[in-house]
């Protein structure tokens, strides 16, 4: 794209904002389930461990296939990944939550709907990286804030639809995704050209980046495990404490809303002081706020601490994305898929394990485990070596 060597012009900013809105809509659908878990557990009769497995399965296809989708997108170009991903992910997620008659079918539908999410992310993030030129940290923060706002909207959208129309009412949440798919089809005209050179990933540069990626994947995995565990177990914990669905939805929305501000701040600061201080501070603060959250007994302090947790936990989203693209500068779609896909997939398996712990002991114990697990990422952050200016 013409803008990639330019500054952050008005045109590139406008295009980035359109992709940001599409990211917001896209990321609403994989995050509908946490606030619905207590109701789904009652209606479909499954345990806390099975709830943890939903987090793993719903993210499995969405994350694990991202490197392959990114590779395919680099080679073929076009708009099918963004447009088709939005349409597939929104429609099947709505059907899964609105109509699935059993736990097994719910898992299958979520697995398939994740393909849409896997198709959207690598191609969209690579295009945003091209658009934003030298301001990649700030530009990627804008794009990533869309995902955070989508996650913030999801609990309110899901709880409102459920309270108004029951499970059948959840079918209507597909409408925003289908409309956004039509908008992106028009916005991406003419469609992006293929980049065959980016599809050739078995190059010396790619192999070198792959050798450096191990520590980054561990960091992403541990952070994602803490994030998904919080999303899975906090609604169950609050339901068992007698809080209504609306307050749980507000809590989760606040978590993500604060996360969007933390994301922008983290991306902007990483351009100034570098990524490592952001990653280390985020790990320390995330552990602190989650532990304090588990030990307060007032509504006000719970909301304050969940906001602080969201701001710290999601302050590194754009940082790790740019880190991955710096490791693989000639394979940006593949890099985005590798960083988010494999790293986040590893984290989802940890959620399933913590779900078993929570089922055997309690949701509180499971959350304590995830709080201290994020601290393990710090030595791996110290080992990261790359130069964002290369």
Coordinates of N, CA and C in Angstrom, one line a residue, residues 34-208:
X34 N -18.6 -15.7 28.3 CA -18.3 -15.7 29.7 C -19.5 -15.3 30.6
X35 N -20.2 -14.2 30.2 CA -21.3 -13.8 31.0 C -22.5 -14.8 30.9
X36 N -22.6 -15.6 29.9 CA -23.6 -16.6 29.7 C -23.4 -17.9 30.4
X37 N -22.1 -18.1 30.9 CA -21.7 -19.4 31.4 C -22.7 -19.9 32.5
X38 N -23.0 -19.1 33.5 CA -23.9 -19.6 34.6 C -25.3 -20.1 34.0
X39 N -25.9 -19.4 33.0 CA -27.1 -19.8 32.5 C -26.9 -21.0 31.6
X40 N -25.8 -21.1 30.8 CA -25.6 -22.2 30.0 C -25.3 -23.5 30.8
X41 N -24.6 -23.3 31.9 CA -24.3 -24.4 32.8 C -25.5 -25.0 33.3
X42 N -26.5 -24.2 33.7 CA -27.8 -24.7 34.2 C -28.6 -25.3 33.1
X43 N -28.7 -24.8 31.9 CA -29.6 -25.3 30.9 C -29.0 -26.5 30.2
X44 N -27.7 -26.5 30.0 CA -27.0 -27.7 29.3 C -26.3 -28.6 30.3
X45 N -26.4 -28.4 31.5 CA -25.9 -29.3 32.6 C -24.4 -29.7 32.4
X46 N -23.5 -28.7 32.6 CA -22.1 -29.0 32.5 C -21.4 -28.3 33.7
X47 N -20.2 -28.8 34.0 CA -19.4 -28.4 35.2 C -18.5 -27.2 35.0
X48 N -17.8 -26.8 36.1 CA -16.8 -25.7 35.9 C -15.7 -26.1 35.1
X49 N -15.2 -27.4 35.2 CA -14.2 -27.9 34.3 C -14.6 -27.8 32.8
X50 N -15.9 -28.2 32.6 CA -16.4 -28.1 31.2 C -16.5 -26.7 30.7
X51 N -16.7 -25.8 31.6 CA -16.7 -24.3 31.3 C -15.3 -23.9 30.9
X52 N -14.3 -24.4 31.6 CA -13.0 -24.1 31.2 C -12.6 -24.6 29.8
X53 N -13.2 -25.8 29.5 CA -13.0 -26.4 28.2 C -13.6 -25.6 27.1
X54 N -14.7 -24.9 27.4 CA -15.3 -24.0 26.4 C -14.3 -22.9 26.0
X55 N -13.6 -22.4 27.0 CA -12.6 -21.3 26.7 C -11.5 -21.9 25.7
X56 N -11.1 -23.1 26.0 CA -10.1 -23.7 25.2 C -10.6 -24.0 23.8
X57 N -11.8 -24.6 23.6 CA -12.3 -25.0 22.3 C -12.7 -23.8 21.5
X58 N -13.3 -22.8 22.2 CA -13.7 -21.6 21.4 C -12.5 -20.8 20.8
X59 N -11.4 -21.0 21.5 CA -10.2 -20.3 21.0 C -9.3 -21.2 20.1
X60 N -9.6 -22.5 20.1 CA -8.7 -23.4 19.5 C -8.6 -23.1 18.0
X61 N -9.7 -23.1 17.3 CA -9.6 -22.9 15.8 C -9.3 -21.4 15.6
X62 N -9.8 -20.5 16.4 CA -9.6 -19.1 16.2 C -8.1 -18.8 16.3
X63 N -7.4 -19.4 17.2 CA -6.0 -19.1 17.5 C -5.0 -20.0 16.7
X64 N -5.3 -21.3 16.8 CA -4.3 -22.2 16.2 C -4.1 -22.1 14.7
X65 N -5.2 -21.8 14.0 CA -5.2 -21.7 12.6 C -4.8 -20.3 12.1
X66 N -4.5 -19.4 13.0 CA -4.2 -18.1 12.5 C -2.9 -18.0 11.7
X67 N -1.8 -18.8 12.1 CA -0.6 -18.7 11.2 C -0.9 -19.2 9.8
X68 N -1.7 -20.2 9.6 CA -2.0 -20.8 8.3 C -2.9 -19.8 7.5
X69 N -3.8 -19.2 8.2 CA -4.7 -18.2 7.6 C -3.8 -17.0 7.2
X70 N -2.9 -16.6 8.0 CA -2.0 -15.5 7.7 C -1.1 -15.8 6.5
X71 N -0.6 -17.0 6.4 CA 0.2 -17.4 5.3 C -0.6 -17.4 4.0
X72 N -1.8 -17.9 4.1 CA -2.8 -17.9 2.9 C -3.1 -16.5 2.5
X73 N -3.4 -15.7 3.5 CA -3.7 -14.3 3.2 C -2.6 -13.5 2.5
X74 N -1.3 -13.8 2.9 CA -0.2 -13.1 2.3 C -0.1 -13.5 0.8
X75 N -0.4 -14.8 0.6 CA -0.2 -15.3 -0.8 C -1.3 -14.9 -1.7
X76 N -2.5 -14.8 -1.3 CA -3.7 -14.6 -2.1 C -4.3 -13.2 -2.1
X77 N -4.0 -12.5 -1.1 CA -4.6 -11.1 -1.0 C -6.1 -11.1 -0.9
X78 N -6.7 -10.1 -1.5 CA -8.2 -10.1 -1.5 C -8.8 -9.6 -0.2
X79 N -10.1 -9.8 -0.2 CA -10.9 -9.3 1.0 C -11.7 -10.5 1.6
X80 N -11.5 -11.7 1.1 CA -12.3 -12.8 1.6 C -12.0 -13.1 3.0
X81 N -10.8 -12.9 3.5 CA -10.5 -13.2 4.9 C -11.1 -12.3 5.9
X82 N -11.2 -11.0 5.6 CA -11.8 -10.0 6.4 C -13.3 -10.1 6.3
X83 N -13.9 -10.1 5.1 CA -15.3 -10.2 4.9 C -15.9 -11.5 5.3
X84 N -15.3 -12.6 4.8 CA -15.8 -13.9 5.1 C -15.6 -14.3 6.6
X85 N -14.5 -13.8 7.2 CA -14.3 -14.1 8.6 C -15.4 -13.4 9.5
X86 N -15.7 -12.2 9.2 CA -16.7 -11.5 9.9 C -18.1 -12.2 9.8
X87 N -18.4 -12.6 8.6 CA -19.8 -13.2 8.4 C -19.8 -14.6 9.0
X88 N -18.8 -15.4 8.8 CA -18.8 -16.8 9.4 C -18.8 -16.8 10.9
X89 N -17.9 -15.9 11.5 CA -17.8 -15.9 12.9 C -19.1 -15.4 13.6
X90 N -19.7 -14.4 13.1 CA -20.9 -13.8 13.7 C -22.1 -14.8 13.6
X91 N -22.3 -15.3 12.5 CA -23.5 -16.2 12.3 C -23.4 -17.5 13.1
X92 N -22.3 -18.2 13.1 CA -22.2 -19.4 13.8 C -22.1 -19.2 15.3
X93 N -21.5 -18.2 15.8 CA -21.5 -17.9 17.2 C -22.9 -17.7 17.7
X94 N -23.7 -16.9 17.0 CA -25.1 -16.7 17.4 C -25.9 -18.0 17.4
X95 N -25.7 -18.8 16.4 CA -26.4 -20.1 16.4 C -26.0 -21.0 17.5
X96 N -24.7 -21.0 17.8 CA -24.2 -21.8 18.9 C -24.8 -21.5 20.2
X97 N -24.8 -20.2 20.6 CA -25.4 -19.8 21.9 C -26.9 -19.7 21.9
X98 N -27.5 -19.5 20.7 CA -29.0 -19.4 20.7 C -29.7 -20.7 20.5
X99 N -29.1 -21.7 19.8 CA -29.8 -22.9 19.4 C -29.2 -24.2 19.8
X100 N -27.9 -24.2 20.2 CA -27.2 -25.5 20.5 C -28.0 -26.3 21.5
X101 N -28.5 -27.6 21.2 CA -29.3 -28.3 22.2 C -28.5 -29.1 23.2
X102 N -27.2 -29.1 23.1 CA -26.4 -29.9 24.0 C -25.0 -29.3 24.1
X103 N -24.3 -29.7 25.2 CA -22.9 -29.2 25.4 C -22.0 -29.5 24.2
X104 N -22.1 -30.8 23.7 CA -21.2 -31.2 22.6 C -21.4 -30.4 21.4
X105 N -22.7 -30.1 21.0 CA -23.0 -29.4 19.8 C -22.5 -27.9 20.0
X106 N -22.7 -27.4 21.2 CA -22.2 -26.1 21.5 C -20.7 -26.0 21.2
X107 N -19.9 -27.0 21.6 CA -18.5 -27.0 21.4 C -18.1 -27.1 19.9
X108 N -18.9 -27.9 19.2 CA -18.6 -28.1 17.8 C -18.9 -26.8 17.0
X109 N -20.0 -26.1 17.3 CA -20.3 -24.9 16.6 C -19.3 -23.8 16.9
X110 N -18.8 -23.7 18.2 CA -17.8 -22.7 18.6 C -16.5 -23.0 17.9
X111 N -16.2 -24.3 17.7 CA -15.0 -24.6 17.0 C -15.0 -24.2 15.6
X112 N -16.1 -24.3 14.9 CA -16.3 -23.9 13.5 C -16.3 -22.4 13.4
X113 N -17.0 -21.8 14.3 CA -17.1 -20.3 14.2 C -15.8 -19.6 14.4
X114 N -14.9 -20.3 15.2 CA -13.6 -19.8 15.4 C -12.8 -19.6 14.1
X115 N -13.2 -20.4 13.0 CA -12.5 -20.2 11.8 C -12.6 -18.8 11.2
X116 N -13.8 -18.2 11.4 CA -14.0 -16.9 11.0 C -13.0 -15.9 11.7
X117 N -12.9 -16.1 13.0 CA -12.0 -15.2 13.7 C -10.5 -15.4 13.3
X118 N -10.2 -16.7 13.0 CA -8.8 -17.0 12.5 C -8.6 -16.4 11.2
X119 N -9.6 -16.3 10.3 CA -9.4 -15.7 9.0 C -9.3 -14.2 9.1
X120 N -10.0 -13.5 10.0 CA -10.0 -12.1 10.0 C -8.7 -11.5 10.5
X121 N -8.2 -12.0 11.7 CA -7.1 -11.3 12.4 C -5.8 -11.1 11.7
X122 N -5.2 -12.2 11.1 CA -3.9 -12.0 10.5 C -3.9 -11.0 9.4
X123 N -4.9 -11.2 8.5 CA -4.9 -10.3 7.3 C -5.2 -8.9 7.7
X124 N -6.2 -8.6 8.5 CA -6.5 -7.3 8.9 C -5.4 -6.6 9.6
X125 N -4.7 -7.3 10.6 CA -3.6 -6.7 11.3 C -2.4 -6.4 10.4
X126 N -2.2 -7.3 9.4 CA -1.1 -7.0 8.5 C -1.4 -5.8 7.6
X127 N -2.6 -5.6 7.2 CA -3.0 -4.5 6.4 C -2.9 -3.2 7.2
X128 N -3.3 -3.2 8.5 CA -3.1 -2.1 9.3 C -1.6 -1.7 9.5
X129 N -0.8 -2.7 9.6 CA 0.6 -2.5 9.8 C 1.2 -1.7 8.5
X130 N 0.7 -2.1 7.3 CA 1.1 -1.4 6.1 C 0.6 0.0 6.1
X131 N -0.6 0.2 6.5 CA -1.3 1.5 6.4 C -0.5 2.5 7.4
X132 N -0.1 2.1 8.5 CA 0.3 3.0 9.6 C 1.8 3.4 9.5
X133 N 2.6 2.8 8.6 CA 3.9 3.2 8.4 C 4.8 3.1 9.6
X134 N 5.5 4.3 9.9 CA 6.4 4.3 11.0 C 5.8 4.3 12.4
X135 N 4.5 4.7 12.4 CA 3.8 4.8 13.7 C 3.1 3.5 14.0
X136 N 3.8 2.4 13.9 CA 3.2 1.0 14.1 C 2.7 0.8 15.5
X137 N 3.4 1.3 16.5 CA 3.0 1.1 17.8 C 1.7 1.8 18.1
X138 N 1.6 3.0 17.7 CA 0.3 3.8 17.9 C -0.8 3.3 17.0
X139 N -0.4 3.0 15.7 CA -1.4 2.5 14.8 C -2.0 1.1 15.2
X140 N -1.1 0.2 15.6 CA -1.6 -1.1 16.1 C -2.4 -0.9 17.4
X141 N -2.1 0.0 18.2 CA -2.9 0.3 19.4 C -4.3 0.7 19.0
X142 N -4.5 1.5 18.0 CA -5.8 1.9 17.6 C -6.6 0.7 17.1
X143 N -5.9 -0.2 16.3 CA -6.5 -1.4 15.8 C -6.9 -2.3 16.9
X144 N -6.0 -2.5 17.9 CA -6.2 -3.4 19.0 C -7.3 -2.9 19.9
X145 N -7.4 -1.5 20.0 CA -8.5 -1.0 20.9 C -9.9 -1.4 20.4
X146 N -10.0 -1.6 19.1 CA -11.2 -2.1 18.6 C -11.6 -3.5 19.2
X147 N -10.6 -4.3 19.3 CA -10.9 -5.6 19.9 C -11.3 -5.5 21.3
X148 N -10.6 -4.6 22.1 CA -11.0 -4.4 23.5 C -12.4 -3.9 23.6
X149 N -12.8 -2.9 22.8 CA -14.1 -2.4 22.8 C -15.2 -3.5 22.4
X150 N -14.8 -4.3 21.5 CA -15.7 -5.5 21.1 C -15.9 -6.4 22.3
X151 N -14.8 -6.6 23.1 CA -14.9 -7.5 24.2 C -15.8 -6.8 25.3
X152 N -15.7 -5.4 25.4 CA -16.5 -4.7 26.4 C -17.9 -4.7 26.0
X153 N -18.2 -4.7 24.7 CA -19.6 -4.7 24.3 C -20.3 -6.1 24.5
X154 N -19.5 -7.1 24.3 CA -20.0 -8.5 24.3 C -20.8 -8.8 25.5
X155 N -20.3 -8.6 26.8 CA -21.2 -9.0 27.9 C -22.5 -8.3 28.0
X156 N -22.5 -7.0 27.6 CA -23.8 -6.2 27.6 C -24.7 -6.7 26.5
X157 N -24.1 -6.9 25.3 CA -25.0 -7.4 24.2 C -25.5 -8.8 24.5
X158 N -24.7 -9.7 25.1 CA -25.2 -11.0 25.3 C -26.2 -11.0 26.5
X159 N -26.0 -10.3 27.5 CA -26.9 -10.3 28.7 C -28.2 -9.7 28.3
X160 N -28.2 -8.6 27.5 CA -29.4 -7.9 27.1 C -30.2 -8.8 26.2
X161 N -29.6 -9.4 25.2 CA -30.3 -10.3 24.3 C -30.9 -11.5 25.1
X162 N -30.2 -12.0 26.0 CA -30.7 -13.1 26.8 C -31.8 -12.8 27.7
X163 N -31.7 -11.6 28.4 CA -32.8 -11.2 29.3 C -34.0 -10.8 28.5
X164 N -33.9 -10.3 27.3 CA -35.1 -9.9 26.6 C -35.7 -11.1 25.9
X165 N -34.9 -12.0 25.2 CA -35.5 -13.0 24.4 C -35.1 -14.4 24.8
X166 N -34.4 -14.6 26.0 CA -33.9 -15.9 26.3 C -32.8 -16.4 25.3
X167 N -32.5 -17.6 25.3 CA -31.5 -18.1 24.4 C -31.8 -17.8 22.9
X168 N -33.1 -17.9 22.5 CA -33.4 -17.6 21.2 C -33.1 -16.1 20.8
X169 N -33.2 -15.2 21.8 CA -32.8 -13.9 21.5 C -31.4 -13.6 21.1
X170 N -30.5 -14.6 21.5 CA -29.1 -14.5 21.1 C -28.8 -14.6 19.6
X171 N -29.8 -15.1 18.9 CA -29.7 -15.2 17.4 C -29.5 -13.9 16.8
X172 N -30.1 -12.9 17.4 CA -30.1 -11.5 16.8 C -28.7 -10.8 16.9
X173 N -27.8 -11.4 17.8 CA -26.5 -10.7 17.9 C -25.7 -10.9 16.6
X174 N -26.1 -11.8 15.7 CA -25.4 -12.0 14.5 C -25.5 -10.8 13.5
X175 N -26.5 -9.9 13.7 CA -26.8 -8.8 12.8 C -25.6 -7.8 12.6
X176 N -25.0 -7.3 13.7 CA -23.9 -6.4 13.5 C -22.8 -7.0 12.7
X177 N -22.4 -8.2 12.9 CA -21.3 -8.9 12.2 C -21.6 -9.0 10.7
X178 N -22.9 -9.4 10.4 CA -23.2 -9.5 9.0 C -23.3 -8.1 8.3
X179 N -23.7 -7.1 9.0 CA -23.7 -5.8 8.4 C -22.3 -5.3 8.2
X180 N -21.4 -5.5 9.1 CA -20.0 -5.1 9.0 C -19.3 -5.8 7.9
X181 N -19.7 -7.0 7.7 CA -19.1 -7.8 6.5 C -19.4 -7.1 5.2
X182 N -20.6 -6.6 5.1 CA -21.1 -5.9 3.9 C -20.3 -4.6 3.7
X183 N -20.1 -3.9 4.8 CA -19.4 -2.6 4.8 C -18.0 -2.8 4.4
X184 N -17.3 -3.8 5.0 CA -15.9 -4.1 4.6 C -15.7 -4.5 3.2
X185 N -16.7 -5.2 2.6 CA -16.7 -5.6 1.2 C -16.6 -4.4 0.4
X186 N -17.4 -3.3 0.7 CA -17.4 -2.1 0.0 C -16.1 -1.3 0.2
X187 N -15.7 -1.2 1.5 CA -14.5 -0.4 1.9 C -13.2 -1.0 1.2
X188 N -13.1 -2.3 1.1 CA -11.9 -2.9 0.6 C -12.0 -3.1 -0.9
X189 N -12.5 -2.1 -1.6 CA -12.6 -2.1 -3.1 C -11.7 -1.0 -3.6
X190 N -10.8 -1.3 -4.5 CA -10.5 -2.7 -5.0 C -9.8 -3.5 -3.9
X191 N -9.9 -4.8 -3.9 CA -9.3 -5.7 -2.9 C -7.8 -5.6 -2.9
X192 N -7.2 -5.8 -1.7 CA -5.7 -5.8 -1.7 C -5.1 -6.8 -2.6
X193 N -3.9 -6.4 -3.2 CA -3.2 -7.3 -4.1 C -2.5 -8.4 -3.3
X194 N -2.4 -9.6 -4.0 CA -1.6 -10.7 -3.4 C -0.1 -10.2 -3.2
X195 N 0.5 -10.8 -2.2 CA 1.9 -10.5 -1.9 C 2.7 -11.9 -1.9
X196 N 3.0 -12.4 -3.1 CA 3.6 -13.8 -3.1 C 4.9 -13.8 -2.4
X197 N 5.7 -12.7 -2.3 CA 6.9 -12.7 -1.6 C 6.7 -12.9 -0.1
X198 N 5.6 -12.4 0.4 CA 5.3 -12.6 1.8 C 4.9 -14.0 2.1
X199 N 4.4 -14.7 1.1 CA 4.0 -16.1 1.2 C 5.1 -17.0 1.3
X200 N 6.3 -16.6 0.9 CA 7.5 -17.5 0.9 C 8.1 -17.3 2.3
X201 N 7.7 -18.2 3.2 CA 8.1 -18.0 4.6 C 9.3 -18.8 5.0
X202 N 9.7 -19.8 4.2 CA 10.8 -20.6 4.6 C 12.1 -20.0 4.1
X203 N 12.4 -18.8 4.5 CA 13.6 -18.0 4.1 C 14.5 -17.9 5.3
X204 N 15.8 -17.6 5.1 CA 16.7 -17.5 6.2 C 16.2 -16.5 7.2
X205 N 15.6 -15.4 6.8 CA 15.1 -14.4 7.7 C 14.0 -15.0 8.6
X206 N 13.1 -15.8 8.0 CA 12.0 -16.4 8.7 C 12.5 -17.4 9.7
X207 N 13.5 -18.2 9.3 CA 14.0 -19.2 10.2 C 14.7 -18.5 11.4
X208 N 15.4 -17.4 11.2 CA 16.0 -16.7 12.3 C 15.0 -16.1 13.2

